[in-house]
PDB file of C-alpha atoms in Angstrom:
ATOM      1  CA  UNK A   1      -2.109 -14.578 -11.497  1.00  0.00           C
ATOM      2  CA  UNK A   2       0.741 -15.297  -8.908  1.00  0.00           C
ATOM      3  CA  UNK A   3       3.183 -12.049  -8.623  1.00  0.00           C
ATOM      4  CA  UNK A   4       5.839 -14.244  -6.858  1.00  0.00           C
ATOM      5  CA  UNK A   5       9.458 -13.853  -8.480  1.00  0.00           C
ATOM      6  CA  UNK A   6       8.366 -10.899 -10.655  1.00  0.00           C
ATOM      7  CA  UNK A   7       9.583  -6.980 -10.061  1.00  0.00           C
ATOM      8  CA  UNK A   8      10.934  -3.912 -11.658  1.00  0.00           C
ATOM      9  CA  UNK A   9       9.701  -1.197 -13.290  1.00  0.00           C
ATOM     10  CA  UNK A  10      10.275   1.148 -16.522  1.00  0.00           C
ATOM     11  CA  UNK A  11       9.124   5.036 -16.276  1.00  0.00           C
ATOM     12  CA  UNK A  12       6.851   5.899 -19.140  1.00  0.00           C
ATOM     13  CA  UNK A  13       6.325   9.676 -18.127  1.00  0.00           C
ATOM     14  CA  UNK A  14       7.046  12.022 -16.225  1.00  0.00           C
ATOM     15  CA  UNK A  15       6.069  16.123 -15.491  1.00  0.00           C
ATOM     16  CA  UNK A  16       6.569  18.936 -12.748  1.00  0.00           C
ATOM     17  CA  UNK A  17       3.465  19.351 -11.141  1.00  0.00           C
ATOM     18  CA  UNK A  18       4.730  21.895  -8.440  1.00  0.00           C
ATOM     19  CA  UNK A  19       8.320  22.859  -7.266  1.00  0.00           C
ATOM     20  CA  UNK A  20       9.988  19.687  -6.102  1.00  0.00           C
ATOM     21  CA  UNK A  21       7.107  17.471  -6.603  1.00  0.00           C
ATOM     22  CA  UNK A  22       6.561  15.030  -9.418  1.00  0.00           C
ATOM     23  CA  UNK A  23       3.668  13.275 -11.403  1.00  0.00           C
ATOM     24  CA  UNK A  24       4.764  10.184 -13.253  1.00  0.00           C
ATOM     25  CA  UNK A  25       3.366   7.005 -14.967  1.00  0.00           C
ATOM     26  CA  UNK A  26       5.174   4.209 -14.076  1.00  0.00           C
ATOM     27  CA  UNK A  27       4.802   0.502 -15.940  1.00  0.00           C
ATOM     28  CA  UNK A  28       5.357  -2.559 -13.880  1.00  0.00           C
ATOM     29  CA  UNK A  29       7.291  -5.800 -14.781  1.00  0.00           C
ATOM     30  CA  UNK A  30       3.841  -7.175 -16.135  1.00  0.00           C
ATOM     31  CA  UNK A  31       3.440  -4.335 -18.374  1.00  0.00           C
ATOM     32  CA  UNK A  32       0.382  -2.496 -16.175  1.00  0.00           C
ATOM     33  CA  UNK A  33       0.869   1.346 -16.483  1.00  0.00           C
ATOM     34  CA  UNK A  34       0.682   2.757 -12.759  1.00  0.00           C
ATOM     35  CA  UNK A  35       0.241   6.251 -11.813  1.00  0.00           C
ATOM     36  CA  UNK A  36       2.472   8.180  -8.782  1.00  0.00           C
ATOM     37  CA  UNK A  37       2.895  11.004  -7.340  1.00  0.00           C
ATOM     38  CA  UNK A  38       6.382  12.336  -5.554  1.00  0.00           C
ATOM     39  CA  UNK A  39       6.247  15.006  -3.004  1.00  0.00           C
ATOM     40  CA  UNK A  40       9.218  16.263  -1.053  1.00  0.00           C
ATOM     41  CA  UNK A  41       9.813  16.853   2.797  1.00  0.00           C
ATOM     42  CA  UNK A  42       8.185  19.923   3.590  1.00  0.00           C
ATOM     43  CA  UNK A  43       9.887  19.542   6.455  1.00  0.00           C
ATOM     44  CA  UNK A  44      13.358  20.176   4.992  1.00  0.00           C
ATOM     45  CA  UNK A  45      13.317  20.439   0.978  1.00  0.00           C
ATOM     46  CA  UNK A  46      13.532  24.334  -0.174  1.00  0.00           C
ATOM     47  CA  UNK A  47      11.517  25.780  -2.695  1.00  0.00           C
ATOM     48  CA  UNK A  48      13.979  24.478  -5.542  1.00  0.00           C
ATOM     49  CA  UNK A  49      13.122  21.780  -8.081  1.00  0.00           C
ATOM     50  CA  UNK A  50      14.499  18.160  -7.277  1.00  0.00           C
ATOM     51  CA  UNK A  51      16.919  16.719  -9.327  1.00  0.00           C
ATOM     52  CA  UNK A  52      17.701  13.009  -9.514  1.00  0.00           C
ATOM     53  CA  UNK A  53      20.880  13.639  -7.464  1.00  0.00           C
ATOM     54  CA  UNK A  54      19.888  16.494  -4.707  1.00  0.00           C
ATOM     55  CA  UNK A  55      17.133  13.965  -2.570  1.00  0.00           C
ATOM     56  CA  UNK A  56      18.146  12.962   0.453  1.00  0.00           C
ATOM     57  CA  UNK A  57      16.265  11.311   3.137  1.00  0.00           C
ATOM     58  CA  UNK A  58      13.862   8.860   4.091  1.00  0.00           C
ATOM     59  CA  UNK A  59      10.794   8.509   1.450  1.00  0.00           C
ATOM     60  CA  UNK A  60       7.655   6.477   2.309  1.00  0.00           C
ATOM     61  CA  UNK A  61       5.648   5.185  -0.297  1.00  0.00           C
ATOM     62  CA  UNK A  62       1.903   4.749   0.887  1.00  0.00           C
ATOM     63  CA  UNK A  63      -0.173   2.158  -0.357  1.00  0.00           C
ATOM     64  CA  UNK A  64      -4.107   2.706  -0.543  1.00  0.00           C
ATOM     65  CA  UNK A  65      -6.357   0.453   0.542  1.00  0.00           C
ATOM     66  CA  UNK A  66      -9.230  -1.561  -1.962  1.00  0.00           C
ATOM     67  CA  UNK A  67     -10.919   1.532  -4.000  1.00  0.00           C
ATOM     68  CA  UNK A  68      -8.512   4.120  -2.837  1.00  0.00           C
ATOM     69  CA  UNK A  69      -6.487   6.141  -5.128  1.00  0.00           C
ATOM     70  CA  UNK A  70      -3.249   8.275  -4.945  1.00  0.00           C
ATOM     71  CA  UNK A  71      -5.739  11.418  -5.624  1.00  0.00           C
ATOM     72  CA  UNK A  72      -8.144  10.668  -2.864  1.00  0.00           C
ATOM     73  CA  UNK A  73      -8.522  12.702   0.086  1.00  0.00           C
ATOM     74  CA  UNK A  74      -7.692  10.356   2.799  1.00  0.00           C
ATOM     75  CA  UNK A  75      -4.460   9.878   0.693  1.00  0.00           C
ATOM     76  CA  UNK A  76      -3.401  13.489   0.254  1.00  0.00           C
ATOM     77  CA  UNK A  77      -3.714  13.742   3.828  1.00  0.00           C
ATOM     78  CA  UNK A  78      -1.718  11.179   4.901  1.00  0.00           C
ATOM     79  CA  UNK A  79       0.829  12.133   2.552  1.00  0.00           C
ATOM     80  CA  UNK A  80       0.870  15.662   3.560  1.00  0.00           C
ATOM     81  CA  UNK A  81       1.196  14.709   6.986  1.00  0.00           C
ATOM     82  CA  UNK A  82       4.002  12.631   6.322  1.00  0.00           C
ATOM     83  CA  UNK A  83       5.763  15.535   4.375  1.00  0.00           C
ATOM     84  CA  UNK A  84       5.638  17.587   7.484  1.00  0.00           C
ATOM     85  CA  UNK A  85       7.760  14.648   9.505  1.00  0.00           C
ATOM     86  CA  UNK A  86      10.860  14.907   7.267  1.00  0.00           C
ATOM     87  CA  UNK A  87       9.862  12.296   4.723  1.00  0.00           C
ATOM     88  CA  UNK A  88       9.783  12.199   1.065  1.00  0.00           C
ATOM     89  CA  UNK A  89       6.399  10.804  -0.089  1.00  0.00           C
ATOM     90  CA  UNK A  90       5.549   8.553  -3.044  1.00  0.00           C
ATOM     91  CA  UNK A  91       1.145   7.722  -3.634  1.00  0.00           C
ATOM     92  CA  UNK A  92       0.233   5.948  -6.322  1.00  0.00           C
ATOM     93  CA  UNK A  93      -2.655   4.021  -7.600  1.00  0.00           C
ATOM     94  CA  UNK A  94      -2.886   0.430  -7.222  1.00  0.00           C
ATOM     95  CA  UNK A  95      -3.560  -1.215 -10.822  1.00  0.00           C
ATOM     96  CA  UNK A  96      -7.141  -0.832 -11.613  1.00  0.00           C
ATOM     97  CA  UNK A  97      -7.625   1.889  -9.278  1.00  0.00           C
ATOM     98  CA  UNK A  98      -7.566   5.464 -10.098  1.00  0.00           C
ATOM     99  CA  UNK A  99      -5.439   6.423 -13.309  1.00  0.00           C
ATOM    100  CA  UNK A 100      -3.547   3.508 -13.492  1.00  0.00           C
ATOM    101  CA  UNK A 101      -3.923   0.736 -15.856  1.00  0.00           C
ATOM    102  CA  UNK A 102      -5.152  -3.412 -15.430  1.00  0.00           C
ATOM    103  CA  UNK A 103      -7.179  -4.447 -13.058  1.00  0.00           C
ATOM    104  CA  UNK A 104      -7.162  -4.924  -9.502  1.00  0.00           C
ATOM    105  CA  UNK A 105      -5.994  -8.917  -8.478  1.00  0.00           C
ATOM    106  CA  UNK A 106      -7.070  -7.411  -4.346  1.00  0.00           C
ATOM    107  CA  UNK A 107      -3.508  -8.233  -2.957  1.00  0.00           C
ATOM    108  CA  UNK A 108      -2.204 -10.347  -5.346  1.00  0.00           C
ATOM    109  CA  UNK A 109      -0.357  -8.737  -8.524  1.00  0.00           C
ATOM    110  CA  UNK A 110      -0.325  -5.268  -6.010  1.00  0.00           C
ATOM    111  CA  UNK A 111       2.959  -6.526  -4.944  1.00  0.00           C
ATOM    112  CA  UNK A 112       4.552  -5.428  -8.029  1.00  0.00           C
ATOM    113  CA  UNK A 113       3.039  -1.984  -8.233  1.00  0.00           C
ATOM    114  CA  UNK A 114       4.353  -1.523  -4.665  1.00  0.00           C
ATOM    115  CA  UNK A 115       7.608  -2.532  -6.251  1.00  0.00           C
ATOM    116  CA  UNK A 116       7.838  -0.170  -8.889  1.00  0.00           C
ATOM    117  CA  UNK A 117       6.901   2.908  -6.583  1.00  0.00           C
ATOM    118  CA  UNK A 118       9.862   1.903  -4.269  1.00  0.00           C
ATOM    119  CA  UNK A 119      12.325   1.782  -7.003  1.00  0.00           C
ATOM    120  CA  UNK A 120      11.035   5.498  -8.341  1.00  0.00           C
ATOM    121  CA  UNK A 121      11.710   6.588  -5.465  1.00  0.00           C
ATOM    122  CA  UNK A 122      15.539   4.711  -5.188  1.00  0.00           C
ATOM    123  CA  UNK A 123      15.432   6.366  -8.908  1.00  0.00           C
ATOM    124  CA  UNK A 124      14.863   9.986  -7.305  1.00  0.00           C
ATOM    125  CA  UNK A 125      17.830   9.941  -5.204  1.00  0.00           C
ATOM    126  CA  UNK A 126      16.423   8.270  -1.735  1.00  0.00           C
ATOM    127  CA  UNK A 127      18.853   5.612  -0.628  1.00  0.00           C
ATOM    128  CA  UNK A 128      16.312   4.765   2.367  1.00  0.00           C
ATOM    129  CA  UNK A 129      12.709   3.792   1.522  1.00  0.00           C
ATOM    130  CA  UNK A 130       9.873   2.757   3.684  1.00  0.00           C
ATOM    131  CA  UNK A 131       6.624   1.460   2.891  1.00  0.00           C
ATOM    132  CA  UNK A 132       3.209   2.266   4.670  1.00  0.00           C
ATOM    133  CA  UNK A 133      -0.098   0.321   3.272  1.00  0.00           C
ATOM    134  CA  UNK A 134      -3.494   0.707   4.855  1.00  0.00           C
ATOM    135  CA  UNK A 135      -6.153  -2.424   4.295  1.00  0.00           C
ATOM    136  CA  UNK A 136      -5.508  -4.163   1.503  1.00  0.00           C
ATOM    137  CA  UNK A 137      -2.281  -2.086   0.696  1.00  0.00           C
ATOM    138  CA  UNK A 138      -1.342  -3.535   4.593  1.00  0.00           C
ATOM    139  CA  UNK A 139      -1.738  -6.746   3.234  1.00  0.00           C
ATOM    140  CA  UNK A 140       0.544  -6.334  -0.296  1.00  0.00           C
ATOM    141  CA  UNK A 141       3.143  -3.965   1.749  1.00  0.00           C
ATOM    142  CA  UNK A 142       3.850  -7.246   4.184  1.00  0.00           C
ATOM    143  CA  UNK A 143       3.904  -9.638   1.158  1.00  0.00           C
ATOM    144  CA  UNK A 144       6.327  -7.076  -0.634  1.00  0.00           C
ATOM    145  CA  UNK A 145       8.727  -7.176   2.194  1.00  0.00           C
ATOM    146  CA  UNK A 146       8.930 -10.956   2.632  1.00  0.00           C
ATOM    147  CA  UNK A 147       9.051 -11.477  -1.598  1.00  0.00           C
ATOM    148  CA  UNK A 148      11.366  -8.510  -2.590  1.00  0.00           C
ATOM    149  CA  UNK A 149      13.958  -8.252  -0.360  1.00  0.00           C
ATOM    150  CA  UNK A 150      17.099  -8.395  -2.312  1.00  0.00           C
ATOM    151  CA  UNK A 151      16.459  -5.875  -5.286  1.00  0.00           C
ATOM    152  CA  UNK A 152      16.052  -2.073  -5.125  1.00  0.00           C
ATOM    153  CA  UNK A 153      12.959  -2.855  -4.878  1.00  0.00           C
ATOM    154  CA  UNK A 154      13.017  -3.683  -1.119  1.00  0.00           C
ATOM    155  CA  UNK A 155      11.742  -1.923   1.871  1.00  0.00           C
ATOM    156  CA  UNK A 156      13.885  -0.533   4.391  1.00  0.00           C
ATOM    157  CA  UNK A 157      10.736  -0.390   7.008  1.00  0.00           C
ATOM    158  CA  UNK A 158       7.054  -1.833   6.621  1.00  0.00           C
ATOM    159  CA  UNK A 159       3.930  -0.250   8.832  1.00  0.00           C
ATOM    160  CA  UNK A 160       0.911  -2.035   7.906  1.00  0.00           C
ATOM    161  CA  UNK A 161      -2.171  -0.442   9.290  1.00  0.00           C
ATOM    162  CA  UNK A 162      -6.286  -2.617   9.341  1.00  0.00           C
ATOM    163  CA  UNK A 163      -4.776  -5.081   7.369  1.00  0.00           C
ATOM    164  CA  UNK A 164      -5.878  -8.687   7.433  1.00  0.00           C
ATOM    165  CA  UNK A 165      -3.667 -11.976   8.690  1.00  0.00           C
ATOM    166  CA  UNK A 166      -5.551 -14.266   6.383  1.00  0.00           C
ATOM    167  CA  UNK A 167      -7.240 -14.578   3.146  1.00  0.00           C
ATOM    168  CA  UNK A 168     -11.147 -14.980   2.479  1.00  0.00           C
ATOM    169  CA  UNK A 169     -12.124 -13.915   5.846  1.00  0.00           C
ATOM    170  CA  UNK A 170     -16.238 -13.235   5.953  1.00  0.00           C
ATOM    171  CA  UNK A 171     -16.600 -12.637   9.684  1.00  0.00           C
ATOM    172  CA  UNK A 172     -18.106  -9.197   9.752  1.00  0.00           C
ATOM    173  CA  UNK A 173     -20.733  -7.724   7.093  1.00  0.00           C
ATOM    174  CA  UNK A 174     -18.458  -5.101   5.663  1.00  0.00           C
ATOM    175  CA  UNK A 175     -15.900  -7.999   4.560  1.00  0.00           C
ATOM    176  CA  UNK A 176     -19.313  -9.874   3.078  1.00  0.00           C
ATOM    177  CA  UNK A 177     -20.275  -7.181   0.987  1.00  0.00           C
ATOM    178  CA  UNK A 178     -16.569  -6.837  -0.426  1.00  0.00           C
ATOM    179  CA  UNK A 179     -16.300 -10.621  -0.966  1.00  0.00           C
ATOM    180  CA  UNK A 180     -19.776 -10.052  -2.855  1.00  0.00           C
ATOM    181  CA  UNK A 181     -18.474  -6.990  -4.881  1.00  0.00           C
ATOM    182  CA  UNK A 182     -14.876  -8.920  -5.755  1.00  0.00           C
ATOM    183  CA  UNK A 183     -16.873 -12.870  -6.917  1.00  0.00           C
ATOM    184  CA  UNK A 184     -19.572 -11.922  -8.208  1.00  0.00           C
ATOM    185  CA  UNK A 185     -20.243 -10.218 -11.523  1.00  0.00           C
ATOM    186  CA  UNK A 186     -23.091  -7.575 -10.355  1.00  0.00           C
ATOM    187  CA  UNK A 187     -20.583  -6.843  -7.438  1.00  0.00           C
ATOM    188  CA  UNK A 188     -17.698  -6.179 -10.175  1.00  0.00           C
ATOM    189  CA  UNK A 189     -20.060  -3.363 -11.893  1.00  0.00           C
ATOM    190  CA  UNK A 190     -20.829  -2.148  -8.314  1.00  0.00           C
ATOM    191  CA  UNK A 191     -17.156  -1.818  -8.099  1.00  0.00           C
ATOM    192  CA  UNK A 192     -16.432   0.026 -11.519  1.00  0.00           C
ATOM    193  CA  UNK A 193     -19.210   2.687 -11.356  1.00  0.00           C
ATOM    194  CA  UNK A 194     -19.735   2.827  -7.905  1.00  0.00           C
ATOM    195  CA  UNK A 195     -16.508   3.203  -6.575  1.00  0.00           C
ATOM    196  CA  UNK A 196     -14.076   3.431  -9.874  1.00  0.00           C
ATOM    197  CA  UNK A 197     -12.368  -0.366  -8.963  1.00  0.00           C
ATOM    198  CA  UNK A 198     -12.363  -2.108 -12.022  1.00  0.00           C
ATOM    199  CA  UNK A 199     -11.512  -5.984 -10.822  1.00  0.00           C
ATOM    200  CA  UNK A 200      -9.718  -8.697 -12.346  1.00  0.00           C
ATOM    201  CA  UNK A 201     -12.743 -11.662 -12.826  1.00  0.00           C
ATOM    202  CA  UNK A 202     -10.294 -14.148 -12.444  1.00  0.00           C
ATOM    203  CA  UNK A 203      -9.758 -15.843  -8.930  1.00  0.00           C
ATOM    204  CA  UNK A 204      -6.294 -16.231  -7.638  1.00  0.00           C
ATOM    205  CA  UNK A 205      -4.156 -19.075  -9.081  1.00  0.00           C
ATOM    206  CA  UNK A 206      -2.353 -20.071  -7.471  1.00  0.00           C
ATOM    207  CA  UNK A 207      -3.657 -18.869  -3.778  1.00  0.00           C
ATOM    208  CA  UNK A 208      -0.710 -15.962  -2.553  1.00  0.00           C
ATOM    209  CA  UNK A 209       1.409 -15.836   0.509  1.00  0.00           C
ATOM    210  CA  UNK A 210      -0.484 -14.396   2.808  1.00  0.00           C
ATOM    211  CA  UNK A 211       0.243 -11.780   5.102  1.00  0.00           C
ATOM    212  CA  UNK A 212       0.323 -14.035   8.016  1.00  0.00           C
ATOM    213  CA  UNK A 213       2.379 -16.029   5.828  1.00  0.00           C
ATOM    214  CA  UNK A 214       4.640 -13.255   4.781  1.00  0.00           C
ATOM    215  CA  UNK A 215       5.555 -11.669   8.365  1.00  0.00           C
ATOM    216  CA  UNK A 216       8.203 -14.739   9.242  1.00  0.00           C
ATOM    217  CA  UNK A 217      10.289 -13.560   6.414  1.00  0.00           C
ATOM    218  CA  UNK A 218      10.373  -9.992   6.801  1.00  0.00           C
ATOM    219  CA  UNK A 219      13.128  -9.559   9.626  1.00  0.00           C
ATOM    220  CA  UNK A 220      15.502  -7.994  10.142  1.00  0.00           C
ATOM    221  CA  UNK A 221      13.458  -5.354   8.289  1.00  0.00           C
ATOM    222  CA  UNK A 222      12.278  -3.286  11.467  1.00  0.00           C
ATOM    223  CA  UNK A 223       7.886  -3.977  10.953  1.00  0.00           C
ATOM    224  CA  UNK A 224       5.002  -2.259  12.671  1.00  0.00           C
ATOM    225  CA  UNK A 225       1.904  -3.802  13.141  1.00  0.00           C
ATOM    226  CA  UNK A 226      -1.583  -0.961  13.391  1.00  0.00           C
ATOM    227  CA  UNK A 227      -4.718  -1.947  14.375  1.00  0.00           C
ATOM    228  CA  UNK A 228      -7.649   0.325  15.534  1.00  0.00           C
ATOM    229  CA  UNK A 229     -10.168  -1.458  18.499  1.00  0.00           C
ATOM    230  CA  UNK A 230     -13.345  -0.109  16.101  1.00  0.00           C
ATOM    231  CA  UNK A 231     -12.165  -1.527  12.870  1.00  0.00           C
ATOM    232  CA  UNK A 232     -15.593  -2.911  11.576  1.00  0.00           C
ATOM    233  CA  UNK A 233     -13.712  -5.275   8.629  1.00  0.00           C
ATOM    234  CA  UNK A 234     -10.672  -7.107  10.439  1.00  0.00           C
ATOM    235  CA  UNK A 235     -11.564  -7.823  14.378  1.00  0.00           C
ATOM    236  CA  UNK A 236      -7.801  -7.468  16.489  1.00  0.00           C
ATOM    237  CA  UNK A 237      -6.947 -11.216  16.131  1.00  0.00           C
ATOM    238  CA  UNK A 238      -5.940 -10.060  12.908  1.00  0.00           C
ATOM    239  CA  UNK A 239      -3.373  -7.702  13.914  1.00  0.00           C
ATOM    240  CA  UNK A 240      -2.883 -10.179  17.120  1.00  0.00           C
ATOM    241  CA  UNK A 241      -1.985 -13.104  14.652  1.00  0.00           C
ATOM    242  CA  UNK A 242       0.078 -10.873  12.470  1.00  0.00           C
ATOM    243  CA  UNK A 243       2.280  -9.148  15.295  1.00  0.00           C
ATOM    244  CA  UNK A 244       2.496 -13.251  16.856  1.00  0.00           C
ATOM    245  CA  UNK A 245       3.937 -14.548  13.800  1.00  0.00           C
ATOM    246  CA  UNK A 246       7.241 -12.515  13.618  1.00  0.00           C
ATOM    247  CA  UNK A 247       9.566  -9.846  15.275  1.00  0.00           C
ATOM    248  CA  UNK A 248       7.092  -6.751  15.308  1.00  0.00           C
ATOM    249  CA  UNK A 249       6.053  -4.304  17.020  1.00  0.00           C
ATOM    250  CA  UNK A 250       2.191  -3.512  18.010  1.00  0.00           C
ATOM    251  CA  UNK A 251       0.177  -0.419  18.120  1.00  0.00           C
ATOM    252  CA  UNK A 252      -4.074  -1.146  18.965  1.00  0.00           C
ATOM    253  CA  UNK A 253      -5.433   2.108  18.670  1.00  0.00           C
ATOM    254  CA  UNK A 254      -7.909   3.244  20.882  1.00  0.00           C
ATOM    255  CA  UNK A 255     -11.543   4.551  18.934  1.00  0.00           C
ATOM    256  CA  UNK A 256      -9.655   3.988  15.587  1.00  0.00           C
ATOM    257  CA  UNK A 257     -12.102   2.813  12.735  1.00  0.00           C
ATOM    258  CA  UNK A 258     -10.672   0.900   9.683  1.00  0.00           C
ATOM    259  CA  UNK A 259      -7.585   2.273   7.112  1.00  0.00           C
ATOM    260  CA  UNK A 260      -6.579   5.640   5.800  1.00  0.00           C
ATOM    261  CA  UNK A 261     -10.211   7.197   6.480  1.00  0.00           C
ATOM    262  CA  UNK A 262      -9.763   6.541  10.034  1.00  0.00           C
ATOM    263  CA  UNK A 263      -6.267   7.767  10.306  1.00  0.00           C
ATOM    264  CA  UNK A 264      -5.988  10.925  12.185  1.00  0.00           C
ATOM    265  CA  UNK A 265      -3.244  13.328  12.000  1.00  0.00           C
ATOM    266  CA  UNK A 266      -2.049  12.431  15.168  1.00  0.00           C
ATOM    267  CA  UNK A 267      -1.970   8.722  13.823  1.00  0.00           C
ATOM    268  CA  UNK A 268      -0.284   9.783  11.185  1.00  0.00           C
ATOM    269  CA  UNK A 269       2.535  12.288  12.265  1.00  0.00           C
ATOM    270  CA  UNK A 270       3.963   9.242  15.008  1.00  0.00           C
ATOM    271  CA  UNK A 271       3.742   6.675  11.730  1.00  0.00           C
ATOM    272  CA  UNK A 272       5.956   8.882   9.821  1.00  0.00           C
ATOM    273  CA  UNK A 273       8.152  10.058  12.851  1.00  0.00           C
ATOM    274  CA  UNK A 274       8.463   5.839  13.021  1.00  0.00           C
ATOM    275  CA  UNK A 275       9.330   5.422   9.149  1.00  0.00           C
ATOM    276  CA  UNK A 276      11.764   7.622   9.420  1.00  0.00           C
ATOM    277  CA  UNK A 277      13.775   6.969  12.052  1.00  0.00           C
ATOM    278  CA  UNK A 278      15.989   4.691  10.887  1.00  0.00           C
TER     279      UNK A 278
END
């Protein structure tokens, strides 16, 4: 289930959910129905409804980590903190996640969901789009800058925060437990009804880039690497290896645990003053 080469996306739906903001169902180049979510700057957006011409600005799309969702708390946060910065946000649900179609490849076929939420947003107006994945979304945001970097699909600035340099790591007990849940069929049903992650049985073939892999390719795309000292999954060679293997910069966060849960607002508001800078 190799994602390389593939991109695009066709809207199925879309609604109003408030003034400005946006609820859509989005379908992928492999046909998986995604759900996202567009909220504008609260920063600088008046109380008008958006039309596909009037956006301006920076938007970040956020990408969740495994068994996230665009509707989870940790998610809303982020993206309301983000609002508050000056940036447009985009959440969505990776592919079996949430209210989005298929099932979830961990990494793999996530590329192309990324891919589609970038190009709503270029859809919505934003000429400038940055992407922002925690944990496994760290991982696919990374491989989606190296893979799409030519289309509108394309990042304009990548912060990937707890994600992992390498594939099949097992060196701590949390990342034991999700190998467990991801290979093993009892694991799978832990992951539907336990956590609503319904997983793709099938084990990658061929192997992905990896995000060590990926980080060569990404420049001149400007690329932040965020790591917190207390992450329990992904010890800081991780983010070490990833920030080594490119032109990146490095932020190891003191007392920080692991992904969105563990991002603070404080975290949060100098990620999005970052993303939007450009």
């Amino acid at each position: 289930m190799s994602s390389e080469g593939e991109g695009g996306f066709h809207m199925v739906d879309v609604s109003l959910i408030t003034s400005g903001s946006r609820r859509a169902m989005l379908r992928t180049d492999d046909g998986v129905r995604i759900e996202a979510v567009y909220e504008p700057s609260t920063a600088s957006v008046t109380d008008t409804a958006v039309t596909d011409t009037a956006v301006t600005g920076t938007a970040v799309v956020v990408a969740h980590g495994f068994t996230g969702a665009a509707d989870r708390p940790a998610v809303r946060r982020a993206a309301q903190v983000l609002a508050g910065r000056g940036a447009a946000v985009v959440t969505f649900s990776f592919r079996g996640h949430g209210g989005s179609g298929g099932r979830s490849t961990v990494g793999d076929r996530e590329v192309l969901d990324l891919s589609a939420a970038v190009r709503w947003a270029r859809e919505l107006g934003h000429a400038r789009v940055a992407t922002l994945g925690f944990s496994m979304g760290g991982s696919v945001v990374l491989r989606h800058a190296a893979l799409d970097r030519e289309t509108e699909g394309r990042a304009d600035a990548v912060a990937a925060v707890s994600a992992p340099a390498r594939w099949y790591y097992r060196g701590t007990a949390p990342m034991r437990r999700l190998h467990w849940v991801v290979t093993r069929p009892a694991g799978r049903l832990v992951g539907r009804y336990g956590f609503g992650t319904r997983i793709d049985r099938r084990a990658w073939d061929p192997v992905p880039l990896s995000p060590v892999e990926a980080v060569p390719l990404i420049a001149p795309t400007p690329l932040l690497i965020v790591h917190g000292d207390r992450d329990a999954y992904f010890p800081l060679d991780h983010p070490r290896m990833l920030a080594g293997a490119g032109e990146a910069e490095l932020w190891l966060e003191r007392g920080m645990g692991h992904a969105e849960n563990a991002a603070d607002d404080e975290l949060l508001a100098r990620l999005g003053d970052w993303l939007t800078r450009g």
